[in-house]
Coordinates of C-alpha atoms and ligand atoms in Angstrom, one line a residue:
X20 CA -19.6 -4.2 24.3
X21 CA -16.3 -3.5 26.3
X22 CA -15.4 -1.0 28.0
X23 CA -12.1 -0.2 25.9
X24 CA -9.4 2.7 26.8
X25 CA -6.6 1.7 23.9
X26 CA -9.8 0.5 21.4
X27 CA -11.0 3.5 18.4
X28 CA -11.4 6.2 19.1
X29 CA -13.7 7.4 16.2
X30 CA -15.8 5.8 13.8
X31 CA -17.0 6.2 9.9
X32 CA -14.1 7.9 8.3
X33 CA -11.6 10.5 8.3
X34 CA -13.4 14.1 5.9
X35 CA -10.2 16.3 6.8
X36 CA -8.8 17.1 3.8
X37 CA -5.1 15.5 4.8
X38 CA -7.2 12.5 4.2
X39 CA -8.9 13.4 2.0
X40 CA -5.9 13.3 -0.2
X41 CA -4.5 10.2 0.9
X42 CA -7.5 9.0 0.4
X43 CA -7.5 10.4 -3.7
X44 CA -3.6 9.7 -3.9
X45 CA -5.5 6.1 -5.0
X46 CA -1.5 5.2 -5.8
X47 CA 1.6 4.8 -4.6
X48 CA 4.8 2.8 -4.5
X49 CA 6.1 0.8 -2.0
X50 CA 9.7 0.8 -1.3
X51 CA 11.5 -2.4 0.5
X52 CA 15.5 -1.2 0.8
X53 CA 18.2 -2.3 3.3
X54 CA 21.2 -4.5 4.8
X55 CA 19.0 -7.6 2.9
X56 CA 18.7 -6.0 -0.6
X57 CA 23.3 -6.5 0.6
X58 CA 22.5 -10.5 0.5
X59 CA 19.6 -10.6 -1.7
X60 CA 17.9 -14.2 -0.7
X61 CA 21.3 -15.9 -1.0
X62 CA 23.9 -16.8 1.5
X63 CA 27.3 -18.7 1.2
X64 CA 26.4 -20.0 -2.2
X65 CA 22.9 -20.8 -0.7
X66 CA 19.9 -19.0 -2.3
X67 CA 16.8 -19.0 -0.1
X68 CA 13.3 -18.6 -1.8
X69 CA 11.8 -17.1 1.0
X70 CA 11.0 -13.3 1.4
X71 CA 14.9 -11.4 0.8
X72 CA 13.9 -9.5 3.6
X73 CA 13.2 -11.9 6.0
X74 CA 16.8 -14.2 5.1
X75 CA 18.2 -13.5 8.8
X76 CA 15.4 -15.6 9.8
X77 CA 15.3 -18.9 6.9
X78 CA 19.7 -18.8 7.3
X79 CA 19.7 -18.6 10.5
X80 CA 22.5 -15.4 10.4
X81 CA 23.9 -15.0 13.9
X82 CA 22.7 -11.0 15.0
X83 CA 26.7 -9.8 14.5
X84 CA 26.9 -11.6 11.4
X85 CA 24.2 -10.2 9.7
X86 CA 24.9 -6.7 11.4
X87 CA 28.5 -6.3 9.9
X88 CA 26.4 -5.9 7.2
X89 CA 26.5 -2.5 7.5
X90 CA 30.1 -2.2 7.2
X91 CA 29.2 -3.2 3.2
X92 CA 25.7 -0.7 2.7
X93 CA 27.1 1.3 -0.3
X94 CA 25.3 2.4 -2.6
X95 CA 27.1 4.3 -5.0
X96 CA 24.7 4.3 -8.2
X97 CA 21.7 5.5 -5.7
X98 CA 19.8 9.0 -6.9
X99 CA 16.7 9.4 -5.6
X100 CA 15.6 12.0 -8.1
X101 CA 15.9 8.9 -10.7
X102 CA 13.9 6.5 -8.2
X103 CA 11.3 10.4 -8.1
X104 CA 10.6 10.3 -11.6
X105 CA 10.4 7.0 -12.3
X106 CA 8.2 7.3 -9.9
X107 CA 6.5 9.8 -10.8
X108 CA 5.7 8.8 -14.1
X109 CA 4.5 5.5 -13.1
X110 CA 1.8 7.3 -12.5
X111 CA 1.7 7.5 -8.6
X112 CA 0.5 9.3 -5.6
X113 CA 2.7 8.6 -2.7
X114 CA 5.3 7.3 -1.8
X115 CA 6.1 4.1 1.1
X116 CA 9.3 3.6 2.1
X117 CA 11.2 0.9 4.5
X118 CA 12.9 3.6 7.9
X119 CA 13.6 0.8 9.7
X120 CA 12.7 -3.1 8.5
X121 CA 12.7 -6.1 11.1
X122 CA 16.5 -5.8 11.5
X123 CA 16.1 -3.3 13.9
X124 CA 19.3 -0.5 10.4
X125 CA 18.2 3.0 9.7
X126 CA 17.7 4.7 6.2
X127 CA 18.4 7.9 8.6
X128 CA 20.6 8.6 11.4
X129 CA 18.7 8.5 14.6
X130 CA 20.4 9.6 17.4
X131 CA 19.1 7.0 18.7
X132 CA 20.6 3.6 17.9
X133 CA 24.4 3.7 15.8
X134 CA 22.8 1.2 13.4
X135 CA 21.9 3.1 11.2
X136 CA 23.0 5.0 8.3
X137 CA 25.6 7.6 8.8
X138 CA 28.1 4.7 10.3
X139 CA 28.2 3.2 6.4
X140 CA 30.7 3.7 4.2
X141 CA 27.7 6.1 2.4
X142 CA 27.2 7.7 5.5
X143 CA 23.6 10.0 3.8
X144 CA 20.7 10.5 4.4
X145 CA 18.5 8.8 2.9
X146 CA 15.1 9.7 4.2
X147 CA 16.1 12.8 3.5
X148 CA 16.9 12.5 0.3
X149 CA 14.0 10.8 -0.8
X150 CA 11.5 12.9 1.1
X151 CA 13.5 15.8 -1.1
X152 CA 13.5 14.3 -4.3
X153 CA 9.1 12.5 -4.6
X154 CA 8.2 15.5 -3.0
X155 CA 9.6 18.4 -5.7
X156 CA 8.1 15.4 -8.0
X157 CA 4.6 16.2 -6.7
X158 CA 4.5 13.5 -4.7
X159 CA 3.5 12.4 -0.8
X160 CA 5.7 10.9 1.6
X161 CA 4.5 7.9 3.6
X162 CA 7.1 6.2 6.8
X163 CA 7.2 2.4 7.3
X164 CA 8.3 1.2 11.1
X165 CA 8.5 -1.3 11.6
X166 CA 8.3 -1.9 15.8
X167 CA 9.5 -5.6 15.5
X168 CA 13.3 -5.3 15.7
X169 CA 16.0 -8.2 15.6
X170 CA 18.8 -5.6 16.2
X171 CA 17.7 -4.1 19.5
X172 CA 19.0 -5.8 22.6
X173 CA 15.4 -5.0 24.9
X174 CA 13.7 -5.7 22.0
X175 CA 11.4 -8.8 23.4
X176 CA 8.3 -10.7 22.0
X177 CA 7.2 -11.7 25.1
X178 CA 6.9 -10.7 28.4
X179 CA 7.3 -13.1 30.5
X180 CA 9.4 -12.2 33.9
X181 CA 10.4 -8.5 34.9
X182 CA 13.3 -8.2 33.1
X183 CA 11.4 -8.4 30.1
X184 CA 9.5 -5.7 30.9
X185 CA 11.6 -3.3 32.3
X186 CA 14.0 -4.4 29.1
X187 CA 10.5 -4.2 27.3
X188 CA 10.2 -0.9 28.4
X189 CA 13.3 0.4 27.5
X190 CA 11.9 -0.8 23.5
X191 CA 9.6 1.1 23.4
X192 CA 10.5 4.7 25.1
X193 CA 13.7 3.7 22.3
X194 CA 11.7 3.7 19.5
X195 CA 8.9 6.5 20.6
X196 CA 11.7 8.5 20.4
X197 CA 12.8 7.1 16.9
X198 CA 9.3 8.0 15.7
X199 CA 8.9 11.6 17.2
X200 CA 12.1 12.1 15.8
X201 CA 11.0 11.0 12.0
X202 CA 8.0 13.1 12.7
X203 CA 9.8 16.3 13.6
X204 CA 12.8 15.6 11.3
X205 CA 11.0 15.0 8.0
X206 CA 8.0 17.8 8.1
X207 CA 6.5 16.4 5.2
X208 CA 6.1 12.6 5.9
X209 CA 1.7 12.6 5.2
X210 CA 1.8 8.9 6.9
X211 CA 3.3 5.7 8.9
X212 CA 2.8 2.4 8.3
X213 CA 3.8 0.4 11.3
X214 CA 4.9 -2.9 10.7
X215 CA 5.8 -5.7 13.1
X216 CA 3.6 -5.6 15.8
X217 CA 2.1 -9.5 16.2
X218 CA 3.7 -10.7 18.7
X219 CA 2.8 -10.8 22.5
X220 CA 4.7 -8.1 23.8
X221 CA 3.0 -5.4 21.3
X222 CA -0.3 -7.3 22.4
X223 CA -0.2 -6.3 26.0
X224 CA 0.6 -2.8 26.0
X225 CA -2.2 -1.9 23.5
X226 CA -1.6 2.0 26.0
X227 CA 2.2 2.3 23.9
X228 CA 0.3 2.0 20.3
X229 CA -2.3 4.7 20.9
X230 CA 0.6 7.2 22.8
X231 CA 2.4 6.9 19.6
X232 CA -0.9 7.9 17.5
X233 CA -1.3 10.7 19.8
X234 CA 2.2 12.0 19.4
X235 CA 2.5 11.7 16.2
X236 CA -0.8 13.2 15.7
X237 CA 0.8 16.2 18.3
X238 CA 3.6 16.3 16.1
X239 CA 2.1 16.9 12.5
X240 CA -1.4 16.5 12.3
X241 CA -3.1 15.3 10.1
X242 CA -0.5 12.4 9.4
X243 CA -2.5 9.6 8.4
X244 CA -2.0 6.2 10.9
X245 CA -2.6 2.2 9.5
X246 CA -4.7 0.0 11.5
X247 CA -2.0 -2.2 11.5
X248 CA -0.1 0.3 14.3
X249 CA -3.0 -0.5 17.3
X250 CA -3.4 -3.3 19.5
X251 CA -6.1 -2.3 22.3
X252 CA -6.7 -3.0 26.0
X253 CA -7.3 -6.9 25.4
X254 CA -4.6 -7.1 22.8
X255 CA -7.4 -7.2 20.0
X256 CA -5.1 -5.9 16.7
X257 CA -7.0 -3.5 13.5
X258 CA -10.7 -3.9 15.0
X259 CA -10.9 -3.4 18.1
X260 CA -12.6 -5.8 20.8
X261 CA -16.2 -4.2 19.9
X262 CA -15.1 -5.0 16.1
X263 CA -14.4 -0.7 15.4
X264 CA -11.8 -0.4 13.1
X265 CA -8.5 1.4 14.8
X266 CA -6.1 3.7 13.1
X267 CA -7.2 6.0 9.8
X268 CA -8.0 3.0 7.2
X269 CA -7.5 -0.9 7.4
X270 CA -4.5 -2.0 6.2
X271 CA -4.7 -5.7 6.6
X272 CA -4.6 -6.3 2.7
X273 CA -1.2 -8.4 2.2
X274 CA -0.7 -9.2 -1.1
X275 CA -4.2 -9.7 -1.2
X276 CA -7.4 -7.7 -2.4
X277 CA -10.7 -8.3 -1.0
X278 CA -13.1 -10.4 -3.8
X279 CA -15.2 -7.6 -5.7
X280 CA -17.6 -8.2 -4.5
X281 CA -16.2 -7.5 -1.2
X282 CA -18.3 -4.7 -0.4
X283 CA -17.4 -4.3 4.0
X284 CA -14.7 -2.8 2.5
X285 CA -16.5 0.5 0.6
X286 CA -17.1 1.9 4.3
X287 CA -14.0 2.5 5.3
X288 CA -10.6 3.4 4.4
X289 CA -8.4 0.9 3.0
X290 CA -5.4 -0.3 1.5
X291 CA -4.0 -3.3 -0.2
X292 CA -0.1 -3.2 -0.4
X293 CA 1.3 -6.3 -3.1
X294 CA 4.5 -7.5 -3.8
X295 CA 5.1 -8.3 -7.6
X296 CA 7.0 -11.3 -7.1
X297 CA 4.4 -14.2 -4.9
X298 CA 6.3 -13.4 -1.9
X299 CA 9.6 -11.1 -2.3
X300 CA 9.8 -7.0 -0.1
X301 CA 12.8 -7.1 -0.5
X302 CA 15.5 -7.9 -3.2
X303 CA 15.7 -10.7 -4.5
X304 CA 19.0 -11.8 -6.7
X305 CA 16.2 -13.6 -8.6
X306 CA 13.6 -12.9 -9.9
X307 CA 12.1 -15.4 -10.9
X308 CA 12.5 -18.2 -8.4
X309 CA 8.4 -17.4 -7.8
X310 CA 5.6 -15.5 -10.2
X311 CA 6.1 -12.2 -11.2
X312 CA 3.0 -10.6 -11.6
X313 CA 2.7 -8.9 -15.2
X314 CA 1.7 -5.1 -15.9
X315 CA -2.2 -5.9 -17.1
X316 CA -2.0 -8.2 -13.6
X317 CA -0.8 -5.3 -11.5
X318 CA -3.5 -2.7 -13.3
X319 CA -6.4 -4.5 -12.3
X320 CA -5.5 -5.1 -9.5
X321 CA -5.0 -1.6 -8.7
X322 CA -8.6 -0.7 -11.0
X323 CA -9.9 -3.5 -8.6
X324 CA -9.2 -1.0 -5.6
X325 CA -9.9 1.7 -6.3
X326 CA -13.5 0.3 -6.9
X327 CA -14.2 -1.0 -4.7
X328 CA -12.1 2.4 -2.5
X329 CA -9.1 1.7 -1.3
X330 CA -5.5 2.4 -1.8
X331 CA -2.8 0.1 -3.6
X332 CA 0.3 0.6 -3.1
X333 CA 2.5 -1.1 -5.1
X334 CA 6.1 -2.7 -3.7
X335 CA 9.8 -1.8 -4.9
X336 CA 12.6 -3.5 -3.7
X337 CA 15.7 -2.0 -4.8
X338 CA 19.3 -3.3 -5.5
X339 CA 22.2 -2.7 -3.0
X340 CA 24.0 -0.5 -5.9
X341 CA 21.0 2.0 -5.9
X342 CA 19.6 1.2 -8.6
X343 CA 16.0 -0.6 -10.0
X344 CA 16.2 -3.4 -11.3
X345 CA 15.1 -3.9 -15.4
X346 CA 11.9 -5.9 -14.6
X347 CA 10.5 -3.6 -11.8
X348 CA 11.4 -0.6 -14.3
X349 CA 9.9 -1.6 -17.5
X350 CA 7.1 -2.7 -15.3
X351 CA 6.7 0.7 -13.6
X352 CA 6.9 2.0 -17.5
X353 CA 4.0 0.3 -18.9
X354 CA 1.7 1.5 -16.0
X355 CA 2.9 4.7 -16.0
X356 CA 1.4 4.3 -19.5
X357 CA -1.8 3.0 -19.1
X358 CA -2.5 5.8 -16.4
X359 CA -1.5 8.4 -18.2
X360 CA -3.7 8.0 -21.1
X361 CA -6.7 6.6 -17.7
X362 CA -5.9 7.7 -14.8
X363 CA -8.3 9.7 -14.2
X364 CA -10.7 6.6 -13.8
X365 CA -8.3 6.0 -10.2
X366 CA -7.4 9.7 -9.3
X367 CA -9.8 10.6 -6.7
X368 CA -12.3 7.9 -8.0
X369 CA -13.9 5.0 -5.1
X370 CA -16.8 3.3 -5.4
X371 CA -19.9 3.5 -7.2
X372 CA -22.2 3.6 -5.3
X373 CA -24.5 0.3 -5.5
X374 CA -23.2 -0.2 -8.6
X375 CA -23.7 -4.0 -9.6
X376 CA -20.5 -6.3 -9.7
X377 CA -19.7 -6.3 -13.6
X378 CA -18.5 -9.5 -15.8
X379 CA -16.7 -7.3 -18.2
X380 CA -14.5 -5.1 -15.6
X381 CA -15.3 -2.5 -12.7
X382 CA -16.9 0.4 -13.2
X383 CA -15.3 3.7 -10.8
X384 CA -17.0 6.8 -10.2
X385 CA -15.0 10.7 -8.9
X386 CA -15.3 10.8 -6.3
X387 CA -16.2 14.9 -6.9
X388 CA -17.8 14.8 -9.9
X389 CA -19.8 11.3 -9.4
X390 CA -18.4 10.7 -13.0
X391 CA -18.9 6.9 -13.9
X392 CA -16.7 4.6 -15.3
X393 CA -16.5 1.3 -16.6
X394 CA -13.4 0.2 -16.6
X395 CA -12.9 -3.0 -18.9
X396 CA -11.3 -6.0 -19.0
X397 CA -13.0 -8.4 -20.2
X398 CA -14.4 -8.0 -23.2
X399 CA -17.4 -10.8 -24.4
X400 CA -17.2 -12.0 -27.8
X401 CA -20.3 -10.8 -29.0
X402 CA -18.8 -7.4 -28.8
X403 CA -21.5 -6.1 -26.5
X404 CA -20.5 -5.4 -22.6
X405 CA -24.3 -5.8 -21.3
X406 CA -24.5 -3.1 -18.6
X407 CA -27.4 -3.8 -15.4
X408 CA -27.9 0.0 -14.7
X409 CA -29.8 0.9 -11.1
X410 CA -33.5 1.0 -10.3
X411 CA -34.9 4.2 -12.0
X412 CA -30.8 5.1 -14.0
X413 CA -30.5 4.4 -17.3
X414 CA -26.9 5.0 -19.5
X415 CA -28.0 7.9 -22.0
X416 CA -24.1 7.9 -23.2
X417 CA -20.6 6.4 -23.7
X418 CA -17.4 7.3 -24.7
X419 CA -14.3 5.7 -24.4
X420 CA -12.5 8.1 -22.6
X421 CA -9.4 7.5 -24.9
X422 CA -11.1 8.6 -28.3
X423 CA -14.3 10.8 -27.2
X424 CA -14.5 10.9 -30.3
X425 CA -15.5 6.8 -31.3
X426 CA -19.4 6.6 -30.6
X427 CA -20.6 3.3 -28.4
X428 CA -24.0 2.5 -29.6
X429 CA -26.2 2.3 -26.4
X430 CA -29.6 0.7 -26.1
X431 CA -31.6 0.4 -22.9
X432 CA -33.0 -3.8 -23.6
X433 CA -34.9 -4.1 -20.7
X434 CA -35.4 -2.7 -17.2
X435 CA -32.0 -1.5 -15.0
X436 CA -30.5 -3.5 -19.1
X437 CA -28.9 -1.7 -20.9
X438 CA -26.4 -2.7 -24.5
X439 CA -23.1 -1.4 -24.8
X440 CA -22.3 -2.4 -28.6
X441 CA -18.3 -2.0 -29.0
X442 CA -16.7 -1.1 -32.2
X443 CA -14.4 -4.2 -34.6
X444 CA -10.8 -3.5 -33.3
X445 CA -8.8 -5.0 -30.5
X446 CA -7.7 -4.1 -27.9
X447 CA -4.1 -4.7 -26.2
X448 CA -4.8 -2.9 -22.6
X449 CA -7.8 -2.2 -20.2
X450 CA -9.7 0.4 -21.4
X451 CA -11.8 3.0 -19.8
X452 CA -15.9 3.9 -21.2
X453 CA -17.2 7.5 -19.5
X454 CA -20.8 6.8 -18.7
X455 CA -23.3 9.5 -18.6
X456 CA -26.4 8.6 -17.5
X457 CA -29.4 9.5 -16.1
X458 CA -32.3 9.2 -13.8
X459 CA -36.1 8.1 -15.0
X460 CA -38.5 8.9 -12.9
X461 CA -40.8 6.8 -15.2
X462 CA -40.8 2.8 -15.1
X463 CA -42.0 2.2 -19.3
X464 CA -41.1 -2.1 -18.8
X465 CA -43.1 -4.4 -17.6
X466 CA -42.0 -6.5 -14.7
X467 CA -42.1 -10.2 -15.8
X468 CA -44.5 -11.7 -14.0
X469 CA -43.7 -14.8 -12.3
Ligands
16Z3 C1 5.4 -14.0 9.8 O1 5.1 -13.7 8.3 C2 5.2 -12.4 7.2 C3 6.1 -10.7 8.5 C4 6.2 -9.9 8.1 C5 6.5 -9.8 6.8 C6 6.3 -7.8 6.9 C7 7.2 -7.8 4.9 O2 8.8 -8.4 6.0 C8 7.1 -6.6 3.9 O3 7.2 -4.9 5.2 C9 5.4 -6.4 4.6 C10 4.7 -5.3 4.6 N1 4.9 -6.7 6.0 C11 3.5 -8.1 6.6 C12 5.3 -9.8 5.8 C13 5.6 -11.9 6.3

């Protein structure tokens, strides 16, 4: 065990109300919006297939050219209430907005750099508008902040010279001032989602990452900070050199989920962030240059995440005119229709402790009531959902969440094995079954003599 000054500051899940709210939210909307939305993955007539928010580096565009995009940023059709209403209907309980992505452009009128929304034709504070609109829909707002900053002259990828360390300490002061500004000026912020912390320069300044986290928590008690911010005394990230998670939740799942049998993750809070295309966070003019996930695939990801006790943050990349592209609106509507019926299996639900992975789908369990849900994605040809129960537990009743009066026959066929007989009907959407369980202390089945 190493003695660490900048490692994990506590172990186990936070149990305070703010963290319980963060956890119970389960489903969130990520929004990546910035100057990169203007070119939308295309430059000088060429389409770049790498992530659109990386176009500056993909197309080797110099700062002077890229930064002049700020004089074109004018989302005349931007209506934060429209976005917030869409998000509400989709069923998200939180939203995470890029206050500043790697390009360094700030969506709020920061006093620490001119490279911000105040110096665009649009002028107005987009962060404030979004915080107010989403909060008034009952949706919590978190701030994404990229420590990596392509624009700022004092940013360094590594610290090799005295000059580097002098410049970079100026940068760290700049970034800390910006974060203080965000925490103070938008008091309803519920979390900070740090990104752009993989370079040597940050790994050599773990002390700063802890200081920033502590500053934010002193200004906004209860605020939730992701593991991606932190580097420890030896430059270890997410998990310190003693293997302990840093920050309040593990945020390493980017465009990937843990396997449904990876029960390691259930011991901590975690969040998966997900793009709808294969790898586009910012707006790309060409929607189908890569595979785009269907609503049903995204719903399954949300349920799989919930079944493993994690949050699911689904990304949207708004257009430069301030509207949400139609493909994303349609996906939001489909998911929203499903959530309207089935959100009981998601909100304030998590891992069903001890229940083994099942072929037909996922268990989720309400954290407060203990109510057990079976979310079905794969109906067997037999029409029989076979459930392996826990030792001494059996299922006394099963009913559809959507249609409680449609009976589902339950038959215990052997020890820890129950059959559910689904009605002969076709299902076009995943559905939820509420399972009532009872503890059986007597064991009425004979174990096979092997
Ligand atoms: C180098 O590979 C990267 C670097 C940064 C990212 C950024 C994306 O732009 C987006 O903001 C995502 C959450 N983040 C990890 C993605 C891949």
